[in-house]
Amino acid sequence: MTKTSTPRERNLTFAVLLIGTLISSLLQTALTTALPDIIKEFNVTANAGQWLTSGFSLAMGIMIPATAFLIKRLPTKVLFIASMLLFGGGSLLAALAPNFVLLLVGRIIQSMGTGILLSLTQVVILTIYPPAQQGGVMGIYGLAASAAPIIAPTITGFLIDYMSWRVIFWTGFAVAAADVVLALIVVKNVLPTEKLRFDLPSFLLISTAFTGITLGFGNLGTAPFFSMTIALPLALALVAGAAFVYRDLHVDQPLLDLRVFKDRVFRTAVILSVLMYAVLMAVSTIFPIYVQTVHHLSATMSGLIMMPGALAMAVLSPITGRLYDRFGIRPLAIVGVLLMLVSTVGTSFLTTSTSIAYLMITWAMRSMGLAFLMMPMVTWSVTQLSGGAIASASAVLTTLRTVAGAVGASIGVALMSFVANQGNTSAHAVVATATGVNAAFIAMAVIVAIMAVIVLVNVRTVKHTAVVAAGKE
């Protein structure tokens, strides 16, 4: 593989990519605390507003399968600059958006750049640095990629309270523009390219399937199930998904190699990860709405309530990695799913007078549970795979859990809105919102309970690795 010639060139390239990673990761979660203000400013429903987060996740999930092709087909410098131009262009459109529709379009364009960038950066790091340095550099990258989403809600809260939510996007645009200039000077073409044919039919099929699922479930509660807005998108998703699976198993170079599902451990890990991300995105979207709408607290306070849990997750993540090496997946999965279950059940009976300390503690418990599950589950998912199968499994897992987050946010907000609307009067709007939030959290608690059963029955520590190649038993 082509490598940069000097340590200075490697470090400069890494620094430019890291800047892009930081700002794109920051904007992933920045709107969680801004959502109530945006909903109010554009006079849209919570169902519509949640598309700023679920739409971002959906578009990012769709881009991940395409990115594997783009990395092999386009020069490194061209692809990185293209990803930052997409991110910067989306940020500019969102900053200037006079209406909600253009804001959503800008958000989706932004997410396409993010989807390319996060995948590209990891591949470049593992290419330009020798094996002895890869662990340390990936540690820096991982810390940056995880720290930005952690601090984003609090930063956003300050900006909203003292300036405007549009400043978030102006900042993204400014950093992206500066990073493009640096990339023109610093970034080299470090990855080999080859002429490949892009499987456009598969890409269109999987895009239709993911979009249909998210749209259909996102409209639950707003219309009868057998309607054009619910049944039709879900039917299209079912047909497109079936066609994608059939094509994927019958082409020489599949867009996503589904044959990795032959491994039982991987199947179990995917199911748990999909359910976990659905719950994660749902509660992350609903929680700030509850804090700001029911308690009438500022966006800053909303971010500060979430901060201890986010910091606990950041501290625990590397520790759980070492615990996984020593004890295996089962004890970590049990602790993680129980923490998530207790915290989710604990937020299923919130009122207008629930204390801030209680909210902070339950959110921290949920975050700690995620730390015990998230990365250990990814590591465990490939314990019996090797070679190309690991790369295929990683792409499948990342794609499905990202889209699951979009679906989870859509379902959670749809359920919250539906229940809240049943008892909503001008005199009881706040109580109705709290009731809707509780209904959504009860549904999430049921999902976590299902996860707990799967963990207790199917998750076992793999003591002896059996190598499984893609496409073979």
CSV table of N, CA and C in Angstrom, one decimal, residues 205-357:
chain,number,residue,atom,x,y,z
A,205,LEU,N,-32.0,-0.6,-4.1
A,205,LEU,CA,-32.9,-1.5,-3.3
A,205,LEU,C,-32.7,-1.3,-1.8
A,206,ILE,N,-31.5,-1.3,-1.4
A,206,ILE,CA,-31.3,-1.2,0.1
A,206,ILE,C,-31.7,0.2,0.6
A,207,SER,N,-31.5,1.2,-0.3
A,207,SER,CA,-31.9,2.6,0.1
A,207,SER,C,-33.4,2.7,0.2
A,208,THR,N,-34.1,2.0,-0.7
A,208,THR,CA,-35.6,2.0,-0.7
A,208,THR,C,-36.1,1.3,0.6
A,209,ALA,N,-35.5,0.1,0.9
A,209,ALA,CA,-35.9,-0.7,2.0
A,209,ALA,C,-35.7,0.1,3.3
A,210,PHE,N,-34.5,0.7,3.5
A,210,PHE,CA,-34.3,1.5,4.8
A,210,PHE,C,-35.2,2.7,4.9
A,211,THR,N,-35.3,3.4,3.8
A,211,THR,CA,-36.2,4.6,3.8
A,211,THR,C,-37.6,4.2,4.1
A,212,GLY,N,-38.1,3.2,3.4
A,212,GLY,CA,-39.5,2.7,3.6
A,212,GLY,C,-39.8,2.3,5.1
A,213,ILE,N,-38.9,1.6,5.7
A,213,ILE,CA,-39.0,1.2,7.1
A,213,ILE,C,-39.1,2.4,8.0
A,214,THR,N,-38.1,3.4,7.8
A,214,THR,CA,-38.1,4.5,8.7
A,214,THR,C,-39.3,5.4,8.5
A,215,LEU,N,-39.8,5.6,7.2
A,215,LEU,CA,-40.9,6.4,7.0
A,215,LEU,C,-42.2,5.8,7.5
A,216,GLY,N,-42.4,4.5,7.3
A,216,GLY,CA,-43.6,3.8,7.7
A,216,GLY,C,-43.7,3.8,9.2
A,217,PHE,N,-42.7,3.4,9.9
A,217,PHE,CA,-42.8,3.4,11.4
A,217,PHE,C,-42.8,4.8,12.0
A,218,GLY,N,-42.2,5.8,11.3
A,218,GLY,CA,-42.2,7.2,11.8
A,218,GLY,C,-43.6,7.8,11.7
A,219,ASN,N,-44.4,7.3,10.8
A,219,ASN,CA,-45.8,7.8,10.7
A,219,ASN,C,-46.8,7.1,11.5
A,220,LEU,N,-46.4,6.1,12.3
A,220,LEU,CA,-47.3,5.4,13.2
A,220,LEU,C,-48.0,6.4,14.2
A,221,GLY,N,-49.3,6.3,14.4
A,221,GLY,CA,-50.0,7.2,15.3
A,221,GLY,C,-50.5,8.4,14.6
A,222,THR,N,-50.1,8.7,13.4
A,222,THR,CA,-50.6,9.9,12.7
A,222,THR,C,-51.7,9.6,11.7
A,223,ALA,N,-51.8,8.3,11.3
A,223,ALA,CA,-52.8,7.8,10.4
A,223,ALA,C,-53.1,6.3,10.6
A,224,PRO,N,-54.2,5.8,10.0
A,224,PRO,CA,-54.5,4.4,10.1
A,224,PRO,C,-53.3,3.6,9.6
A,225,PHE,N,-53.1,2.4,10.1
A,225,PHE,CA,-52.0,1.5,9.7
A,225,PHE,C,-52.1,1.3,8.2
A,226,PHE,N,-53.3,0.9,7.7
A,226,PHE,CA,-53.4,0.6,6.3
A,226,PHE,C,-53.7,1.9,5.5
A,227,SER,N,-52.7,2.7,5.4
A,227,SER,CA,-52.8,4.0,4.8
A,227,SER,C,-51.6,4.2,3.9
A,228,MET,N,-51.7,5.2,3.0
A,228,MET,CA,-50.6,5.5,2.1
A,228,MET,C,-49.3,5.9,2.8
A,229,THR,N,-49.5,6.5,4.0
A,229,THR,CA,-48.3,7.0,4.7
A,229,THR,C,-47.6,6.0,5.6
A,230,ILE,N,-48.3,4.8,5.8
A,230,ILE,CA,-47.7,3.8,6.7
A,230,ILE,C,-47.6,2.5,6.0
A,231,ALA,N,-48.7,1.9,5.5
A,231,ALA,CA,-48.6,0.6,4.9
A,231,ALA,C,-47.8,0.6,3.6
A,232,LEU,N,-48.0,1.7,2.8
A,232,LEU,CA,-47.3,1.7,1.5
A,232,LEU,C,-45.8,1.7,1.6
A,233,PRO,N,-45.2,2.6,2.5
A,233,PRO,CA,-43.7,2.6,2.7
A,233,PRO,C,-43.2,1.3,3.2
A,234,LEU,N,-44.0,0.7,4.2
A,234,LEU,CA,-43.6,-0.6,4.7
A,234,LEU,C,-43.6,-1.7,3.7
A,235,ALA,N,-44.7,-1.7,2.9
A,235,ALA,CA,-44.8,-2.7,1.8
A,235,ALA,C,-43.6,-2.6,0.8
A,236,LEU,N,-43.3,-1.3,0.4
A,236,LEU,CA,-42.2,-1.1,-0.5
A,236,LEU,C,-40.9,-1.6,0.1
A,237,ALA,N,-40.7,-1.3,1.4
A,237,ALA,CA,-39.5,-1.7,2.2
A,237,ALA,C,-39.4,-3.3,2.2
A,238,LEU,N,-40.5,-3.9,2.4
A,238,LEU,CA,-40.5,-5.4,2.4
A,238,LEU,C,-40.1,-6.0,1.0
A,239,VAL,N,-40.7,-5.5,0.0
A,239,VAL,CA,-40.4,-5.9,-1.4
A,239,VAL,C,-39.0,-5.6,-1.7
A,240,ALA,N,-38.5,-4.4,-1.5
A,240,ALA,CA,-37.2,-4.0,-1.8
A,240,ALA,C,-36.1,-4.8,-1.0
A,241,GLY,N,-36.4,-5.0,0.3
A,241,GLY,CA,-35.5,-5.7,1.1
A,241,GLY,C,-35.4,-7.2,0.7
A,242,ALA,N,-36.5,-7.8,0.3
A,242,ALA,CA,-36.4,-9.2,-0.2
A,242,ALA,C,-35.6,-9.3,-1.5
A,243,ALA,N,-35.9,-8.3,-2.4
A,243,ALA,CA,-35.1,-8.3,-3.7
A,243,ALA,C,-33.6,-8.0,-3.4
A,244,PHE,N,-33.3,-7.2,-2.4
A,244,PHE,CA,-31.9,-6.9,-2.1
A,244,PHE,C,-31.2,-8.2,-1.6
A,245,VAL,N,-31.9,-8.9,-0.7
A,245,VAL,CA,-31.3,-10.1,-0.2
A,245,VAL,C,-31.1,-11.1,-1.3
A,246,TYR,N,-32.0,-11.3,-2.1
A,246,TYR,CA,-31.9,-12.3,-3.2
A,246,TYR,C,-30.7,-11.9,-4.1
A,247,ARG,N,-30.6,-10.6,-4.5
A,247,ARG,CA,-29.6,-10.2,-5.4
A,247,ARG,C,-28.2,-10.3,-4.7
A,248,ASP,N,-28.2,-9.9,-3.4
A,248,ASP,CA,-26.9,-9.9,-2.7
A,248,ASP,C,-26.3,-11.3,-2.6
A,249,LEU,N,-27.2,-12.3,-2.5
A,249,LEU,CA,-26.7,-13.7,-2.4
A,249,LEU,C,-26.4,-14.3,-3.8
A,250,HIS,N,-26.6,-13.6,-4.9
A,250,HIS,CA,-26.4,-14.2,-6.2
A,250,HIS,C,-25.5,-13.4,-7.1
A,251,VAL,N,-24.8,-12.4,-6.5
A,251,VAL,CA,-23.8,-11.6,-7.3
A,251,VAL,C,-22.4,-11.9,-6.8
A,252,ASP,N,-21.4,-11.7,-7.7
A,252,ASP,CA,-20.0,-12.0,-7.3
A,252,ASP,C,-19.4,-11.0,-6.3
A,253,GLN,N,-19.8,-9.8,-6.4
A,253,GLN,CA,-19.3,-8.7,-5.5
A,253,GLN,C,-20.5,-8.0,-4.8
A,254,PRO,N,-21.0,-8.6,-3.8
A,254,PRO,CA,-22.2,-8.0,-3.1
A,254,PRO,C,-21.9,-6.7,-2.4
A,255,LEU,N,-22.9,-5.8,-2.4
A,255,LEU,CA,-22.7,-4.5,-1.8
A,255,LEU,C,-22.5,-4.7,-0.3
A,256,LEU,N,-23.3,-5.6,0.4
A,256,LEU,CA,-23.1,-6.0,1.7
A,256,LEU,C,-23.1,-7.5,1.7
A,257,ASP,N,-22.1,-8.2,2.2
A,257,ASP,CA,-22.0,-9.6,2.1
A,257,ASP,C,-22.8,-10.2,3.3
A,258,LEU,N,-24.1,-10.6,3.0
A,258,LEU,CA,-25.0,-11.2,4.0
A,258,LEU,C,-24.6,-12.6,4.4
A,259,ARG,N,-23.7,-13.2,3.8
A,259,ARG,CA,-23.3,-14.6,4.2
A,259,ARG,C,-22.7,-14.7,5.6
A,260,VAL,N,-22.3,-13.5,6.1
A,260,VAL,CA,-21.7,-13.5,7.5
A,260,VAL,C,-22.8,-13.9,8.5
A,261,PHE,N,-24.1,-13.8,8.1
A,261,PHE,CA,-25.1,-14.2,9.0
A,261,PHE,C,-25.2,-15.7,9.3
A,262,LYS,N,-24.4,-16.4,8.6
A,262,LYS,CA,-24.3,-17.9,8.9
A,262,LYS,C,-23.7,-18.1,10.2
A,263,ASP,N,-22.9,-17.2,10.7
A,263,ASP,CA,-22.3,-17.4,12.0
A,263,ASP,C,-23.3,-17.0,13.2
A,264,ARG,N,-23.5,-17.9,14.1
A,264,ARG,CA,-24.5,-17.7,15.1
A,264,ARG,C,-24.2,-16.5,16.0
A,265,VAL,N,-22.9,-16.4,16.4
A,265,VAL,CA,-22.5,-15.3,17.3
A,265,VAL,C,-22.8,-14.0,16.6
A,266,PHE,N,-22.4,-13.9,15.3
A,266,PHE,CA,-22.6,-12.6,14.6
A,266,PHE,C,-24.1,-12.3,14.6
A,267,ARG,N,-25.0,-13.3,14.3
A,267,ARG,CA,-26.4,-13.1,14.2
A,267,ARG,C,-26.9,-12.5,15.5
A,268,THR,N,-26.5,-13.1,16.6
A,268,THR,CA,-26.9,-12.6,18.0
A,268,THR,C,-26.5,-11.2,18.2
A,269,ALA,N,-25.2,-10.9,17.9
A,269,ALA,CA,-24.6,-9.6,18.1
A,269,ALA,C,-25.4,-8.5,17.3
A,270,VAL,N,-25.8,-8.9,16.1
A,270,VAL,CA,-26.5,-7.9,15.2
A,270,VAL,C,-27.9,-7.6,15.8
A,271,ILE,N,-28.6,-8.6,16.3
A,271,ILE,CA,-29.9,-8.4,16.9
A,271,ILE,C,-29.8,-7.5,18.1
A,272,LEU,N,-28.8,-7.8,19.0
A,272,LEU,CA,-28.7,-7.0,20.2
A,272,LEU,C,-28.3,-5.6,19.8
A,273,SER,N,-27.4,-5.4,18.9
A,273,SER,CA,-26.9,-4.1,18.5
A,273,SER,C,-28.0,-3.3,17.9
A,274,VAL,N,-28.8,-3.9,17.0
A,274,VAL,CA,-30.0,-3.2,16.4
A,274,VAL,C,-31.0,-2.7,17.4
A,275,LEU,N,-31.3,-3.6,18.4
A,275,LEU,CA,-32.3,-3.2,19.4
A,275,LEU,C,-31.7,-2.1,20.3
A,276,MET,N,-30.4,-2.2,20.6
A,276,MET,CA,-29.7,-1.3,21.5
A,276,MET,C,-29.7,0.1,20.8
A,277,TYR,N,-29.4,0.2,19.6
A,277,TYR,CA,-29.3,1.5,18.9
A,277,TYR,C,-30.7,2.1,18.7
A,278,ALA,N,-31.7,1.3,18.5
A,278,ALA,CA,-33.1,1.8,18.4
A,278,ALA,C,-33.5,2.5,19.7
A,279,VAL,N,-33.2,1.8,20.8
A,279,VAL,CA,-33.5,2.4,22.2
A,279,VAL,C,-32.6,3.7,22.4
A,280,LEU,N,-31.3,3.6,22.1
A,280,LEU,CA,-30.4,4.7,22.3
A,280,LEU,C,-30.9,6.0,21.6
A,281,MET,N,-31.2,5.9,20.3
A,281,MET,CA,-31.6,7.1,19.6
A,281,MET,C,-33.0,7.5,20.0
A,282,ALA,N,-33.9,6.6,20.3
A,282,ALA,CA,-35.2,7.0,20.8
A,282,ALA,C,-35.1,7.9,22.0
A,283,VAL,N,-34.4,7.3,23.0
A,283,VAL,CA,-34.4,8.1,24.3
A,283,VAL,C,-33.6,9.3,24.2
A,284,SER,N,-32.5,9.3,23.3
A,284,SER,CA,-31.7,10.5,23.2
A,284,SER,C,-32.5,11.7,22.5
A,285,THR,N,-33.5,11.3,21.7
A,285,THR,CA,-34.3,12.3,21.0
A,285,THR,C,-35.5,12.8,22.0
A,286,ILE,N,-36.0,11.9,22.7
A,286,ILE,CA,-37.2,12.2,23.6
A,286,ILE,C,-36.8,12.9,24.9
A,287,PHE,N,-35.7,12.5,25.5
A,287,PHE,CA,-35.3,13.0,26.8
A,287,PHE,C,-35.2,14.5,26.8
A,288,PRO,N,-34.5,15.2,25.9
A,288,PRO,CA,-34.4,16.7,25.9
A,288,PRO,C,-35.8,17.3,25.7
A,289,ILE,N,-36.7,16.7,24.9
A,289,ILE,CA,-38.0,17.2,24.7
A,289,ILE,C,-38.7,17.2,26.1
A,290,TYR,N,-38.6,16.2,26.8
A,290,TYR,CA,-39.2,16.1,28.2
A,290,TYR,C,-38.7,17.2,29.1
A,291,VAL,N,-37.3,17.3,29.1
A,291,VAL,CA,-36.7,18.2,30.1
A,291,VAL,C,-37.1,19.6,29.8
A,292,GLN,N,-37.1,20.0,28.5
A,292,GLN,CA,-37.4,21.4,28.1
A,292,GLN,C,-38.9,21.7,28.0
A,293,THR,N,-39.7,20.7,27.6
A,293,THR,CA,-41.1,21.0,27.5
A,293,THR,C,-41.9,20.8,28.8
A,294,VAL,N,-41.6,19.8,29.5
A,294,VAL,CA,-42.3,19.5,30.7
A,294,VAL,C,-41.8,20.3,31.9
A,295,HIS,N,-40.4,20.3,32.0
A,295,HIS,CA,-39.8,21.0,33.2
A,295,HIS,C,-39.5,22.5,32.9
A,296,HIS,N,-39.7,22.9,31.6
A,296,HIS,CA,-39.4,24.2,31.2
A,296,HIS,C,-38.0,24.7,31.5
A,297,LEU,N,-37.1,23.7,31.4
A,297,LEU,CA,-35.7,24.1,31.7
A,297,LEU,C,-35.0,24.5,30.4
A,298,SER,N,-33.9,25.2,30.5
A,298,SER,CA,-33.2,25.7,29.4
A,298,SER,C,-32.4,24.6,28.6
A,299,ALA,N,-32.0,24.8,27.4
A,299,ALA,CA,-31.3,23.9,26.6
A,299,ALA,C,-30.0,23.6,27.3
A,300,THR,N,-29.4,24.6,27.9
A,300,THR,CA,-28.1,24.4,28.7
A,300,THR,C,-28.3,23.3,29.8
A,301,MET,N,-29.4,23.5,30.6
A,301,MET,CA,-29.6,22.5,31.6
A,301,MET,C,-29.9,21.1,31.1
A,302,SER,N,-30.6,21.1,30.0
A,302,SER,CA,-30.8,19.8,29.3
A,302,SER,C,-29.5,19.1,29.1
A,303,GLY,N,-28.6,19.8,28.5
A,303,GLY,CA,-27.2,19.2,28.2
A,303,GLY,C,-26.5,18.9,29.4
A,304,LEU,N,-26.6,19.7,30.5
A,304,LEU,CA,-25.9,19.4,31.7
A,304,LEU,C,-26.4,18.2,32.4
A,305,ILE,N,-27.7,18.0,32.4
A,305,ILE,CA,-28.3,16.8,33.0
A,305,ILE,C,-27.7,15.5,32.3
A,306,MET,N,-27.5,15.6,31.0
A,306,MET,CA,-27.0,14.4,30.3
A,306,MET,C,-25.5,14.3,30.4
A,307,MET,N,-24.8,15.3,30.8
A,307,MET,CA,-23.3,15.3,30.8
A,307,MET,C,-22.7,14.3,31.7
A,308,PRO,N,-23.1,14.1,33.0
A,308,PRO,CA,-22.5,13.1,33.8
A,308,PRO,C,-22.5,11.7,33.2
A,309,GLY,N,-23.7,11.3,32.6
A,309,GLY,CA,-23.8,10.0,32.0
A,309,GLY,C,-22.9,9.9,30.8
A,310,ALA,N,-22.8,11.0,30.0
A,310,ALA,CA,-21.9,10.9,28.9
A,310,ALA,C,-20.4,10.8,29.3
A,311,LEU,N,-20.0,11.5,30.3
A,311,LEU,CA,-18.7,11.4,30.8
A,311,LEU,C,-18.4,10.0,31.4
A,312,ALA,N,-19.4,9.5,32.1
A,312,ALA,CA,-19.2,8.1,32.7
A,312,ALA,C,-19.0,7.1,31.6
A,313,MET,N,-19.7,7.3,30.5
A,313,MET,CA,-19.6,6.4,29.3
A,313,MET,C,-18.2,6.5,28.7
A,314,ALA,N,-17.7,7.7,28.6
A,314,ALA,CA,-16.4,7.9,28.0
A,314,ALA,C,-15.3,7.3,28.9
A,315,VAL,N,-15.4,7.4,30.2
A,315,VAL,CA,-14.4,6.8,31.1
A,315,VAL,C,-14.5,5.3,31.1
A,316,LEU,N,-15.7,4.8,31.1
A,316,LEU,CA,-15.9,3.3,31.2
A,316,LEU,C,-15.5,2.6,29.9
A,317,SER,N,-15.7,3.2,28.7
A,317,SER,CA,-15.5,2.5,27.5
A,317,SER,C,-14.1,1.8,27.4
A,318,PRO,N,-13.0,2.5,27.6
A,318,PRO,CA,-11.7,1.8,27.6
A,318,PRO,C,-11.6,0.7,28.7
A,319,ILE,N,-12.2,0.9,29.8
A,319,ILE,CA,-12.2,0.0,30.9
A,319,ILE,C,-12.9,-1.3,30.5
A,320,THR,N,-14.1,-1.2,29.9
A,320,THR,CA,-14.8,-2.3,29.5
A,320,THR,C,-14.1,-3.1,28.4
A,321,GLY,N,-13.3,-2.5,27.7
A,321,GLY,CA,-12.4,-3.2,26.7
A,321,GLY,C,-11.5,-4.2,27.4
A,322,ARG,N,-10.8,-3.7,28.4
A,322,ARG,CA,-9.9,-4.5,29.2
A,322,ARG,C,-10.7,-5.6,30.0
A,323,LEU,N,-11.9,-5.3,30.5
A,323,LEU,CA,-12.7,-6.3,31.2
A,323,LEU,C,-13.1,-7.4,30.2
A,324,TYR,N,-13.4,-7.0,29.0
A,324,TYR,CA,-13.8,-8.0,27.9
A,324,TYR,C,-12.6,-9.0,27.7
A,325,ASP,N,-11.4,-8.4,27.6
A,325,ASP,CA,-10.3,-9.3,27.4
A,325,ASP,C,-10.1,-10.3,28.5
A,326,ARG,N,-10.4,-9.9,29.7
A,326,ARG,CA,-10.2,-10.7,30.9
A,326,ARG,C,-11.4,-11.7,31.2
A,327,PHE,N,-12.6,-11.2,31.1
A,327,PHE,CA,-13.8,-12.0,31.5
A,327,PHE,C,-14.7,-12.5,30.3
A,328,GLY,N,-14.5,-11.9,29.1
A,328,GLY,CA,-15.3,-12.3,28.0
A,328,GLY,C,-16.6,-11.5,28.0
A,329,ILE,N,-17.5,-11.8,27.1
A,329,ILE,CA,-18.7,-10.9,26.8
A,329,ILE,C,-19.8,-11.1,27.8
A,330,ARG,N,-20.0,-12.4,28.3
A,330,ARG,CA,-21.3,-12.6,29.0
A,330,ARG,C,-21.4,-11.8,30.3
A,331,PRO,N,-20.5,-11.7,31.2
A,331,PRO,CA,-20.7,-10.8,32.4
A,331,PRO,C,-20.9,-9.4,32.0
A,332,LEU,N,-20.2,-8.9,31.0
A,332,LEU,CA,-20.3,-7.5,30.6
A,332,LEU,C,-21.7,-7.2,30.0
A,333,ALA,N,-22.2,-8.2,29.2
A,333,ALA,CA,-23.5,-8.0,28.6
A,333,ALA,C,-24.6,-8.1,29.6
A,334,ILE,N,-24.5,-8.9,30.6
A,334,ILE,CA,-25.5,-9.0,31.7
A,334,ILE,C,-25.6,-7.7,32.5
A,335,VAL,N,-24.4,-7.2,32.9
A,335,VAL,CA,-24.3,-6.0,33.7
A,335,VAL,C,-24.9,-4.8,32.8
A,336,GLY,N,-24.5,-4.8,31.6
A,336,GLY,CA,-24.9,-3.7,30.7
A,336,GLY,C,-26.4,-3.7,30.5
A,337,VAL,N,-27.0,-4.8,30.2
A,337,VAL,CA,-28.4,-4.9,29.8
A,337,VAL,C,-29.3,-4.6,31.1
A,338,LEU,N,-28.8,-5.1,32.3
A,338,LEU,CA,-29.5,-4.8,33.5
A,338,LEU,C,-29.5,-3.3,33.9
A,339,LEU,N,-28.4,-2.7,33.7
A,339,LEU,CA,-28.3,-1.2,33.9
A,339,LEU,C,-29.3,-0.5,33.0
A,340,MET,N,-29.3,-0.9,31.7
A,340,MET,CA,-30.2,-0.3,30.8
A,340,MET,C,-31.7,-0.5,31.1
A,341,LEU,N,-32.0,-1.7,31.6
A,341,LEU,CA,-33.3,-2.1,31.9
A,341,LEU,C,-33.8,-1.3,33.2
A,342,VAL,N,-33.0,-1.3,34.2
A,342,VAL,CA,-33.4,-0.5,35.4
A,342,VAL,C,-33.6,1.0,35.1
A,343,SER,N,-32.7,1.5,34.3
A,343,SER,CA,-32.8,3.0,34.0
A,343,SER,C,-34.0,3.3,33.1
A,344,THR,N,-34.3,2.4,32.2
A,344,THR,CA,-35.4,2.6,31.3
A,344,THR,C,-36.7,2.5,32.0
A,345,VAL,N,-36.8,1.4,32.8
A,345,VAL,CA,-38.0,1.3,33.6
A,345,VAL,C,-38.2,2.5,34.5
A,346,GLY,N,-37.1,2.9,35.1
A,346,GLY,CA,-37.1,4.1,36.0
A,346,GLY,C,-37.6,5.4,35.4
A,347,THR,N,-37.5,5.5,34.1
A,347,THR,CA,-37.9,6.7,33.4
A,347,THR,C,-39.3,6.5,32.7
A,348,SER,N,-40.0,5.4,33.1
A,348,SER,CA,-41.3,5.1,32.5
A,348,SER,C,-42.5,5.7,33.3
A,349,PHE,N,-42.2,6.4,34.4
A,349,PHE,CA,-43.2,7.0,35.2
A,349,PHE,C,-42.8,8.4,35.7
A,350,LEU,N,-42.3,9.2,34.7
A,350,LEU,CA,-41.9,10.6,35.0
A,350,LEU,C,-43.2,11.5,35.1
A,351,THR,N,-43.0,12.5,35.9
A,351,THR,CA,-44.1,13.5,36.1
A,351,THR,C,-43.6,14.9,35.9
A,352,THR,N,-44.4,15.8,36.1
A,352,THR,CA,-44.0,17.2,36.0
A,352,THR,C,-43.1,17.7,37.2
A,353,SER,N,-43.0,16.9,38.2
A,353,SER,CA,-42.2,17.2,39.4
A,353,SER,C,-41.1,16.3,39.6
A,354,THR,N,-40.8,15.4,38.7
A,354,THR,CA,-39.6,14.5,38.9
A,354,THR,C,-38.3,15.3,39.1
A,355,SER,N,-37.5,15.0,40.1
A,355,SER,CA,-36.4,15.8,40.4
A,355,SER,C,-35.3,15.7,39.4
A,356,ILE,N,-34.5,16.7,39.3
A,356,ILE,CA,-33.4,16.8,38.3
A,356,ILE,C,-32.3,15.7,38.7
A,357,ALA,N,-32.1,15.5,40.0
A,357,ALA,CA,-31.1,14.6,40.5
A,357,ALA,C,-31.5,13.2,40.0
